[in-house]
Every structure is written in C-alpha cells, then in structure tokens.
C-alpha cells in the first residue's frame, strides 16, 4: 500500500512521470531490483509507482519512508528504450555469479582456532590468502 508523502522534496509516489524531463527523446526509465536477498532480484519495472510499491511491500528492502524509497529509486534506475525488450540493468550480476553468492566457510584465525565466516567467493579467497601469508610468516 502506498502512503501519502508529506515531504515537499520527495515527489508523489503515484507520479510515474517524475524526472522524465531529464530523459533523452524516446527514452524511458527502468527500475530494477538490485537487492540479492529479494525474491524479485533482477526484475525491472517500467512504471515508477509499481517499483515503489514493490519496495514498500517487500520486507527485504526495509524502505519504510518515501524518502528512503526515492533514494533507492534514483540510485538503481537506468535509461532504456521502451520499444526494446527488457534487458538486465547495467552492472547487474545474476545470482549464478560467484560474487553474488554468499558462502559459509571455516578458516583458522590468527590464534589458530577454527572460525566460521560468511561472505562472497572473493571475501573467502582474500581470507584464505591472508591465512596462507600468515602461515608462511610463522614458518620463517
């Protein structure tokens, strides 16, 4: 359910033509969901009001105020040609991308204890590299 906005700096959430004057001729905004934990991750909306409703209805976003939803909208939107089929947002990584997957892994900390960490593949590789360097330094 969309709420009425009382902040004069945040446009109405019912206005689908906000910021259209900033667009080149023949172009439109697309509003993708870029939150990996959201079930609608990767889906794009052409209507601003539908996207803002999505942000409000999905608990994963925790966008409780019109100002918070406006900030997400402006950050994630991109310009598209409305006559072309929908495409992925610029910089979008599918869930199959290892950088979007969250791993749980075990690693020895600097005291020698096994600790459980949670992170992306890149974070796991960095932790493993640091542990390897630490072992090499201890061996010298």
GROMACS .gro file of N, CA and C in nm:
model
  420
    1UNK      N    1   0.084  -0.116   0.000
    1UNK     CA    2   0.000   0.000   0.000
    1UNK      C    3   0.090   0.125   0.000
    2UNK      N    4   0.064   0.218  -0.085
    2UNK     CA    5   0.146   0.339  -0.095
    2UNK      C    6   0.092   0.446  -0.003
    3UNK      N    7   0.184   0.512   0.067
    3UNK     CA    8   0.143   0.615   0.161
    3UNK      C    9   0.151   0.751   0.096
    4UNK      N   10   0.078   0.845   0.154
    4UNK     CA   11   0.085   0.982   0.105
    4UNK      C   12   0.214   1.044   0.158
    5UNK      N   13   0.274   1.127   0.077
    5UNK     CA   14   0.402   1.189   0.110
    5UNK      C   15   0.379   1.330   0.164
    6UNK      N   16   0.445   1.361   0.276
    6UNK     CA   17   0.432   1.495   0.332
    6UNK      C   18   0.559   1.578   0.311
    7UNK      N   19   0.668   1.516   0.266
    7UNK     CA   20   0.794   1.587   0.242
    7UNK      C   21   0.787   1.655   0.105
    8UNK      N   22   0.800   1.789   0.100
    8UNK     CA   23   0.788   1.859  -0.029
    8UNK      C   24   0.904   1.829  -0.125
    9UNK      N   25   1.015   1.775  -0.075
    9UNK     CA   26   1.130   1.746  -0.161
    9UNK      C   27   1.122   1.607  -0.226
   10UNK      N   28   1.031   1.524  -0.180
   10UNK     CA   29   1.013   1.391  -0.235
   10UNK      C   30   0.885   1.391  -0.317
   11UNK      N   31   0.893   1.360  -0.447
   11UNK     CA   32   0.773   1.363  -0.530
   11UNK      C   33   0.672   1.255  -0.492
   12UNK      N   34   0.550   1.275  -0.533
   12UNK     CA   35   0.444   1.179  -0.507
   12UNK      C   36   0.482   1.042  -0.564
   13UNK      N   37   0.449   0.938  -0.489
   13UNK     CA   38   0.479   0.802  -0.535
   13UNK      C   39   0.381   0.755  -0.642
   14UNK      N   40   0.278   0.833  -0.669
   14UNK     CA   41   0.181   0.798  -0.772
   14UNK      C   42   0.217   0.859  -0.907
   15UNK      N   43   0.314   0.947  -0.911
   15UNK     CA   44   0.353   1.017  -1.033
   15UNK      C   45   0.457   0.936  -1.108
   16UNK      N   46   0.416   0.872  -1.219
   16UNK     CA   47   0.507   0.790  -1.298
   16UNK      C   48   0.594   0.873  -1.393
   17UNK      N   49   0.570   1.001  -1.403
   17UNK     CA   50   0.646   1.083  -1.498
   17UNK      C   51   0.747   1.176  -1.429
   18UNK      N   52   0.777   1.148  -1.303
   18UNK     CA   53   0.878   1.227  -1.231
   18UNK      C   54   1.012   1.209  -1.302
   19UNK      N   55   1.084   1.316  -1.319
   19UNK     CA   56   1.217   1.317  -1.380
   19UNK      C   57   1.219   1.282  -1.528
   20UNK      N   58   1.102   1.272  -1.593
   20UNK     CA   59   1.101   1.242  -1.737
   20UNK      C   60   1.165   1.353  -1.819
   21UNK      N   61   1.169   1.474  -1.769
   21UNK     CA   62   1.231   1.585  -1.841
   21UNK      C   63   1.382   1.564  -1.853
   22UNK      N   64   1.439   1.480  -1.768
   22UNK     CA   65   1.583   1.453  -1.772
   22UNK      C   66   1.620   1.350  -1.880
   23UNK      N   67   1.520   1.288  -1.939
   23UNK     CA   68   1.545   1.180  -2.036
   23UNK      C   69   1.564   1.231  -2.178
   24UNK      N   70   1.649   1.164  -2.257
   24UNK     CA   71   1.656   1.195  -2.400
   24UNK      C   72   1.523   1.157  -2.466
   25UNK      N   73   1.496   1.216  -2.580
   25UNK     CA   74   1.372   1.190  -2.651
   25UNK      C   75   1.359   1.042  -2.685
   26UNK      N   76   1.241   0.986  -2.663
   26UNK     CA   77   1.214   0.847  -2.697
   26UNK      C   78   1.266   0.746  -2.596
   27UNK      N   79   1.311   0.790  -2.482
   27UNK     CA   80   1.365   0.700  -2.380
   27UNK      C   81   1.275   0.701  -2.256
   28UNK      N   82   1.292   0.601  -2.174
   28UNK     CA   83   1.215   0.591  -2.050
   28UNK      C   84   1.302   0.536  -1.939
   29UNK      N   85   1.252   0.542  -1.819
   29UNK     CA   86   1.323   0.487  -1.705
   29UNK      C   87   1.284   0.341  -1.686
   30UNK      N   88   1.378   0.262  -1.641
   30UNK     CA   89   1.350   0.126  -1.595
   30UNK      C   90   1.400   0.119  -1.451
   31UNK      N   91   1.327   0.048  -1.369
   31UNK     CA   92   1.357   0.042  -1.226
   31UNK      C   93   1.381  -0.104  -1.187
   32UNK      N   94   1.507  -0.146  -1.176
   32UNK     CA   95   1.536  -0.285  -1.142
   32UNK      C   96   1.551  -0.306  -0.991
   33UNK      N   97   1.524  -0.426  -0.947
   33UNK     CA   98   1.551  -0.464  -0.808
   33UNK      C   99   1.693  -0.519  -0.804
   34UNK      N  100   1.780  -0.452  -0.730
   34UNK     CA  101   1.921  -0.492  -0.723
   34UNK      C  102   1.959  -0.551  -0.587
   35UNK      N  103   1.861  -0.587  -0.507
   35UNK     CA  104   1.889  -0.644  -0.376
   35UNK      C  105   1.890  -0.796  -0.387
   36UNK      N  106   2.009  -0.861  -0.376
   36UNK     CA  107   2.018  -1.006  -0.395
   36UNK      C  108   1.929  -1.087  -0.303
   37UNK      N  109   1.899  -1.039  -0.184
   37UNK     CA  110   1.816  -1.116  -0.092
   37UNK      C  111   1.666  -1.105  -0.122
   38UNK      N  112   1.630  -1.021  -0.218
   38UNK     CA  113   1.489  -1.004  -0.253
   38UNK      C  114   1.447  -1.112  -0.353
   39UNK      N  115   1.328  -1.172  -0.335
   39UNK     CA  116   1.280  -1.273  -0.431
   39UNK      C  117   1.265  -1.219  -0.574
   40UNK      N  118   1.248  -1.088  -0.588
   40UNK     CA  119   1.232  -1.028  -0.722
   40UNK      C  120   1.363  -0.971  -0.775
   41UNK      N  121   1.476  -1.015  -0.721
   41UNK     CA  122   1.608  -0.968  -0.765
   41UNK      C  123   1.621  -0.984  -0.916
   42UNK      N  124   1.660  -0.877  -0.984
   42UNK     CA  125   1.680  -0.881  -1.129
   42UNK      C  126   1.558  -0.839  -1.209
   43UNK      N  127   1.442  -0.837  -1.148
   43UNK     CA  128   1.320  -0.796  -1.219
   43UNK      C  129   1.322  -0.644  -1.233
   44UNK      N  130   1.273  -0.595  -1.347
   44UNK     CA  131   1.265  -0.450  -1.370
   44UNK      C  132   1.120  -0.408  -1.390
   45UNK      N  133   1.091  -0.288  -1.347
   45UNK     CA  134   0.959  -0.229  -1.365
   45UNK      C  135   0.973  -0.106  -1.454
   46UNK      N  136   0.876  -0.087  -1.543
   46UNK     CA  137   0.876   0.032  -1.627
   46UNK      C  138   0.800   0.147  -1.562
   47UNK      N  139   0.706   0.114  -1.475
   47UNK     CA  140   0.630   0.217  -1.405
   47UNK      C  141   0.691   0.241  -1.268
   48UNK      N  142   0.725   0.364  -1.243
   48UNK     CA  143   0.786   0.405  -1.117
   48UNK      C  144   0.698   0.367  -0.998
   49UNK      N  145   0.568   0.389  -1.010
   49UNK     CA  146   0.477   0.362  -0.899
   49UNK      C  147   0.476   0.213  -0.863
   50UNK      N  148   0.485   0.126  -0.961
   50UNK     CA  149   0.489  -0.018  -0.934
   50UNK      C  150   0.619  -0.057  -0.862
   51UNK      N  151   0.730   0.003  -0.904
   51UNK     CA  152   0.858  -0.024  -0.840
   51UNK      C  153   0.856   0.023  -0.694
   52UNK      N  154   0.803   0.142  -0.671
   52UNK     CA  155   0.797   0.195  -0.535
   52UNK      C  156   0.705   0.110  -0.447
   53UNK      N  157   0.598   0.058  -0.506
   53UNK     CA  158   0.510  -0.032  -0.433
   53UNK      C  159   0.586  -0.160  -0.396
   54UNK      N  160   0.666  -0.211  -0.489
   54UNK     CA  161   0.749  -0.329  -0.462
   54UNK      C  162   0.842  -0.302  -0.343
   55UNK      N  163   0.907  -0.186  -0.342
   55UNK     CA  164   0.999  -0.152  -0.233
   55UNK      C  165   0.925  -0.147  -0.099
   56UNK      N  166   0.803  -0.102  -0.104
   56UNK     CA  167   0.725  -0.088   0.019
   56UNK      C  168   0.672  -0.224   0.067
   57UNK      N  169   0.636  -0.312  -0.025
   57UNK     CA  170   0.574  -0.439   0.013
   57UNK      C  171   0.675  -0.545   0.055
   58UNK      N  172   0.794  -0.543  -0.002
   58UNK     CA  173   0.895  -0.645   0.029
   58UNK      C  174   0.973  -0.607   0.153
   59UNK      N  175   0.965  -0.691   0.255
   59UNK     CA  176   1.035  -0.664   0.380
   59UNK      C  177   1.186  -0.658   0.361
   60UNK      N  178   1.238  -0.728   0.262
   60UNK     CA  179   1.383  -0.731   0.240
   60UNK      C  180   1.440  -0.591   0.219
   61UNK      N  181   1.362  -0.502   0.162
   61UNK     CA  182   1.412  -0.367   0.131
   61UNK      C  183   1.415  -0.275   0.252
   62UNK      N  184   1.326  -0.293   0.345
   62UNK     CA  185   1.317  -0.209   0.464
   62UNK      C  186   1.315  -0.060   0.428
   63UNK      N  187   1.253  -0.027   0.317
   63UNK     CA  188   1.238   0.113   0.273
   63UNK      C  189   1.104   0.163   0.328
   64UNK      N  190   1.107   0.211   0.449
   64UNK     CA  191   0.982   0.243   0.519
   64UNK      C  192   0.931   0.383   0.494
   65UNK      N  193   1.016   0.473   0.443
   65UNK     CA  194   0.971   0.610   0.421
   65UNK      C  195   0.975   0.644   0.272
   66UNK      N  196   0.895   0.740   0.229
   66UNK     CA  197   0.902   0.783   0.089
   66UNK      C  198   1.042   0.832   0.051
   67UNK      N  199   1.111   0.898   0.143
   67UNK     CA  200   1.246   0.947   0.113
   67UNK      C  201   1.343   0.831   0.090
   68UNK      N  202   1.331   0.724   0.169
   68UNK     CA  203   1.417   0.606   0.152
   68UNK      C  204   1.390   0.539   0.018
   69UNK      N  205   1.261   0.526  -0.017
   69UNK     CA  206   1.226   0.464  -0.146
   69UNK      C  207   1.274   0.551  -0.262
   70UNK      N  208   1.264   0.682  -0.247
   70UNK     CA  209   1.312   0.774  -0.352
   70UNK      C  210   1.463   0.759  -0.372
   71UNK      N  211   1.538   0.745  -0.264
   71UNK     CA  212   1.683   0.729  -0.274
   71UNK      C  213   1.719   0.601  -0.349
   72UNK      N  214   1.650   0.491  -0.319
   72UNK     CA  215   1.674   0.365  -0.390
   72UNK      C  216   1.636   0.379  -0.537
   73UNK      N  217   1.521   0.438  -0.560
   73UNK     CA  218   1.473   0.458  -0.699
   73UNK      C  219   1.577   0.533  -0.782
   74UNK      N  220   1.627   0.643  -0.732
   74UNK     CA  221   1.722   0.726  -0.808
   74UNK      C  222   1.854   0.652  -0.828
   75UNK      N  223   1.898   0.577  -0.727
   75UNK     CA  224   2.026   0.506  -0.737
   75UNK      C  225   2.020   0.390  -0.836
   76UNK      N  226   1.910   0.317  -0.841
   76UNK     CA  227   1.903   0.194  -0.920
   76UNK      C  228   1.847   0.212  -1.060
   77UNK      N  229   1.775   0.318  -1.087
   77UNK     CA  230   1.710   0.331  -1.218
   77UNK      C  231   1.814   0.349  -1.329
   78UNK      N  232   1.770   0.318  -1.451
   78UNK     CA  233   1.855   0.340  -1.567
   78UNK      C  234   1.766   0.376  -1.686
   79UNK      N  235   1.830   0.439  -1.786
   79UNK     CA  236   1.757   0.482  -1.906
   79UNK      C  237   1.749   0.366  -2.003
   80UNK      N  238   1.632   0.348  -2.062
   80UNK     CA  239   1.612   0.239  -2.156
   80UNK      C  240   1.525   0.286  -2.272
   81UNK      N  241   1.525   0.209  -2.378
   81UNK     CA  242   1.437   0.234  -2.492
   81UNK      C  243   1.310   0.153  -2.470
   82UNK      N  244   1.196   0.217  -2.452
   82UNK     CA  245   1.073   0.142  -2.423
   82UNK      C  246   1.028   0.052  -2.537
   83UNK      N  247   1.083   0.069  -2.657
   83UNK     CA  248   1.045  -0.015  -2.770
   83UNK      C  249   1.128  -0.142  -2.779
   84UNK      N  250   1.233  -0.154  -2.699
   84UNK     CA  251   1.315  -0.274  -2.698
   84UNK      C  252   1.267  -0.369  -2.589
   85UNK      N  253   1.296  -0.500  -2.604
   85UNK     CA  254   1.259  -0.592  -2.497
   85UNK      C  255   1.337  -0.559  -2.369
   86UNK      N  256   1.284  -0.594  -2.254
   86UNK     CA  257   1.355  -0.566  -2.129
   86UNK      C  258   1.493  -0.630  -2.128
   87UNK      N  259   1.588  -0.561  -2.064
   87UNK     CA  260   1.724  -0.613  -2.052
   87UNK      C  261   1.769  -0.597  -1.908
   88UNK      N  262   1.880  -0.661  -1.877
   88UNK     CA  263   1.933  -0.650  -1.741
   88UNK      C  264   1.985  -0.509  -1.718
   89UNK      N  265   1.976  -0.465  -1.596
   89UNK     CA  266   2.027  -0.333  -1.559
   89UNK      C  267   2.178  -0.330  -1.571
   90UNK      N  268   2.235  -0.214  -1.601
   90UNK     CA  269   2.381  -0.204  -1.607
   90UNK      C  270   2.443  -0.244  -1.473
   91UNK      N  271   2.547  -0.323  -1.479
   91UNK     CA  272   2.614  -0.367  -1.357
   91UNK      C  273   2.542  -0.479  -1.283
   92UNK      N  274   2.435  -0.532  -1.342
   92UNK     CA  275   2.358  -0.638  -1.277
   92UNK      C  276   2.435  -0.769  -1.287
   93UNK      N  277   2.441  -0.842  -1.176
   93UNK     CA  278   2.503  -0.975  -1.174
   93UNK      C  279   2.395  -1.077  -1.142
   94UNK      N  280   2.381  -1.178  -1.225
   94UNK     CA  281   2.283  -1.282  -1.193
   94UNK      C  282   2.323  -1.358  -1.066
   95UNK      N  283   2.228  -1.424  -1.004
   95UNK     CA  284   2.258  -1.497  -0.881
   95UNK      C  285   2.361  -1.607  -0.904
   96UNK      N  286   2.376  -1.654  -1.028
   96UNK     CA  287   2.472  -1.759  -1.058
   96UNK      C  288   2.615  -1.707  -1.050
   97UNK      N  289   2.633  -1.575  -1.055
   97UNK     CA  290   2.766  -1.514  -1.047
   97UNK      C  291   2.822  -1.541  -0.907
   98UNK      N  292   2.943  -1.597  -0.899
   98UNK     CA  293   3.001  -1.627  -0.767
   98UNK      C  294   3.011  -1.505  -0.675
   99UNK      N  295   3.020  -1.386  -0.732
   99UNK     CA  296   3.029  -1.267  -0.648
   99UNK      C  297   2.896  -1.230  -0.584
  100UNK      N  298   2.787  -1.289  -0.631
  100UNK     CA  299   2.657  -1.263  -0.571
  100UNK      C  300   2.618  -1.372  -0.472
  101UNK      N  301   2.689  -1.484  -0.473
  101UNK     CA  302   2.656  -1.594  -0.384
  101UNK      C  303   2.725  -1.574  -0.250
  102UNK      N  304   2.655  -1.602  -0.145
  102UNK     CA  305   2.709  -1.591  -0.010
  102UNK      C  306   2.747  -1.732   0.036
  103UNK      N  307   2.868  -1.746   0.080
  103UNK     CA  308   2.922  -1.874   0.123
  103UNK      C  309   2.941  -1.874   0.274
  104UNK      N  310   2.930  -1.991   0.334
  104UNK     CA  311   2.969  -2.011   0.473
  104UNK      C  312   3.092  -2.100   0.468
  105UNK      N  313   3.198  -2.055   0.531
  105UNK     CA  314   3.325  -2.130   0.525
  105UNK      C  315   3.397  -2.121   0.658
  106UNK      N  316   3.487  -2.217   0.681
  106UNK     CA  317   3.567  -2.221   0.804
  106UNK      C  318   3.711  -2.188   0.770
  107UNK      N  319   3.776  -2.114   0.860
  107UNK     CA  320   3.914  -2.076   0.839
  107UNK      C  321   3.979  -2.057   0.976
  108UNK      N  322   4.109  -2.081   0.984
  108UNK     CA  323   4.180  -2.061   1.110
  108UNK      C  324   4.212  -1.913   1.125
  109UNK      N  325   4.184  -1.859   1.244
  109UNK     CA  326   4.217  -1.720   1.269
  109UNK      C  327   4.362  -1.709   1.316
  110UNK      N  328   4.405  -1.591   1.354
  110UNK     CA  329   4.546  -1.570   1.390
  110UNK      C  330   4.585  -1.638   1.521
  111UNK      N  331   4.489  -1.690   1.598
  111UNK     CA  332   4.521  -1.764   1.720
  111UNK      C  333   4.523  -1.914   1.695
  112UNK      N  334   4.490  -1.956   1.574
  112UNK     CA  335   4.489  -2.098   1.540
  112UNK      C  336   4.355  -2.166   1.557
  113UNK      N  337   4.255  -2.093   1.604
  113UNK     CA  338   4.121  -2.151   1.620
  113UNK      C  339   4.045  -2.149   1.488
  114UNK      N  340   3.960  -2.249   1.468
  114UNK     CA  341   3.873  -2.251   1.351
  114UNK      C  342   3.755  -2.158   1.378
  115UNK      N  343   3.729  -2.069   1.285
  115UNK     CA  344   3.614  -1.979   1.297
  115UNK      C  345   3.530  -1.991   1.171
  116UNK      N  346   3.402  -1.971   1.188
  116UNK     CA  347   3.311  -1.976   1.073
  116UNK      C  348   3.288  -1.835   1.023
  117UNK      N  349   3.301  -1.817   0.893
  117UNK     CA  350   3.280  -1.687   0.831
  117UNK      C  351   3.171  -1.700   0.725
  118UNK      N  352   3.112  -1.586   0.692
  118UNK     CA  353   3.011  -1.578   0.586
  118UNK      C  354   3.055  -1.466   0.493
  119UNK      N  355   3.059  -1.495   0.360
  119UNK     CA  356   3.099  -1.392   0.265
  119UNK      C  357   3.093  -1.442   0.122
  120UNK      N  358   3.128  -1.355   0.030
  120UNK     CA  359   3.129  -1.391  -0.112
  120UNK      C  360   3.254  -1.472  -0.143
  121UNK      N  361   3.262  -1.525  -0.263
  121UNK     CA  362   3.379  -1.603  -0.302
  121UNK      C  363   3.505  -1.517  -0.292
  122UNK      N  364   3.498  -1.392  -0.333
  122UNK     CA  365   3.613  -1.303  -0.326
  122UNK      C  366   3.658  -1.282  -0.181
  123UNK      N  367   3.564  -1.262  -0.090
  123UNK     CA  368   3.599  -1.245   0.051
  123UNK      C  369   3.664  -1.372   0.106
  124UNK      N  370   3.610  -1.489   0.066
  124UNK     CA  371   3.667  -1.615   0.110
  124UNK      C  372   3.810  -1.631   0.059
  125UNK      N  373   3.833  -1.597  -0.067
  125UNK     CA  374   3.968  -1.608  -0.124
  125UNK      C  375   4.065  -1.512  -0.054
  126UNK      N  376   4.019  -1.392  -0.021
  126UNK     CA  377   4.104  -1.296   0.050
  126UNK      C  378   4.140  -1.349   0.189
  127UNK      N  379   4.042  -1.406   0.261
  127UNK     CA  380   4.069  -1.464   0.392
  127UNK      C  381   4.169  -1.578   0.382
  128UNK      N  382   4.152  -1.663   0.282
  128UNK     CA  383   4.242  -1.777   0.265
  128UNK      C  384   4.383  -1.729   0.229
  129UNK      N  385   4.391  -1.626   0.149
  129UNK     CA  386   4.521  -1.570   0.111
  129UNK      C  387   4.592  -1.512   0.234
  130UNK      N  388   4.518  -1.438   0.317
  130UNK     CA  389   4.577  -1.381   0.439
  130UNK      C  390   4.623  -1.492   0.533
  131UNK      N  391   4.545  -1.598   0.547
  131UNK     CA  392   4.583  -1.710   0.634
  131UNK      C  393   4.708  -1.779   0.580
  132UNK      N  394   4.715  -1.793   0.449
  132UNK     CA  395   4.833  -1.855   0.387
  132UNK      C  396   4.958  -1.770   0.412
  133UNK      N  397   4.946  -1.639   0.395
  133UNK     CA  398   5.060  -1.550   0.421
  133UNK      C  399   5.101  -1.554   0.568
  134UNK      N  400   5.002  -1.561   0.656
  134UNK     CA  401   5.031  -1.568   0.799
  134UNK      C  402   5.108  -1.696   0.832
  135UNK      N  403   5.067  -1.810   0.771
  135UNK     CA  404   5.138  -1.936   0.794
  135UNK      C  405   5.280  -1.931   0.741
  136UNK      N  406   5.299  -1.866   0.624
  136UNK     CA  407   5.433  -1.852   0.566
  136UNK      C  408   5.521  -1.767   0.657
  137UNK      N  409   5.468  -1.659   0.712
  137UNK     CA  410   5.545  -1.573   0.801
  137UNK      C  411   5.581  -1.644   0.931
  138UNK      N  412   5.490  -1.727   0.982
  138UNK     CA  413   5.517  -1.801   1.105
  138UNK      C  414   5.623  -1.908   1.081
  139UNK      N  415   5.628  -1.962   0.958
  139UNK     CA  416   5.723  -2.067   0.924
  139UNK      C  417   5.866  -2.016   0.904
  140UNK      N  418   5.884  -1.887   0.887
  140UNK     CA  419   6.017  -1.830   0.861
  140UNK      C  420   6.101  -1.826   0.984
   0.00000   0.00000   0.00000
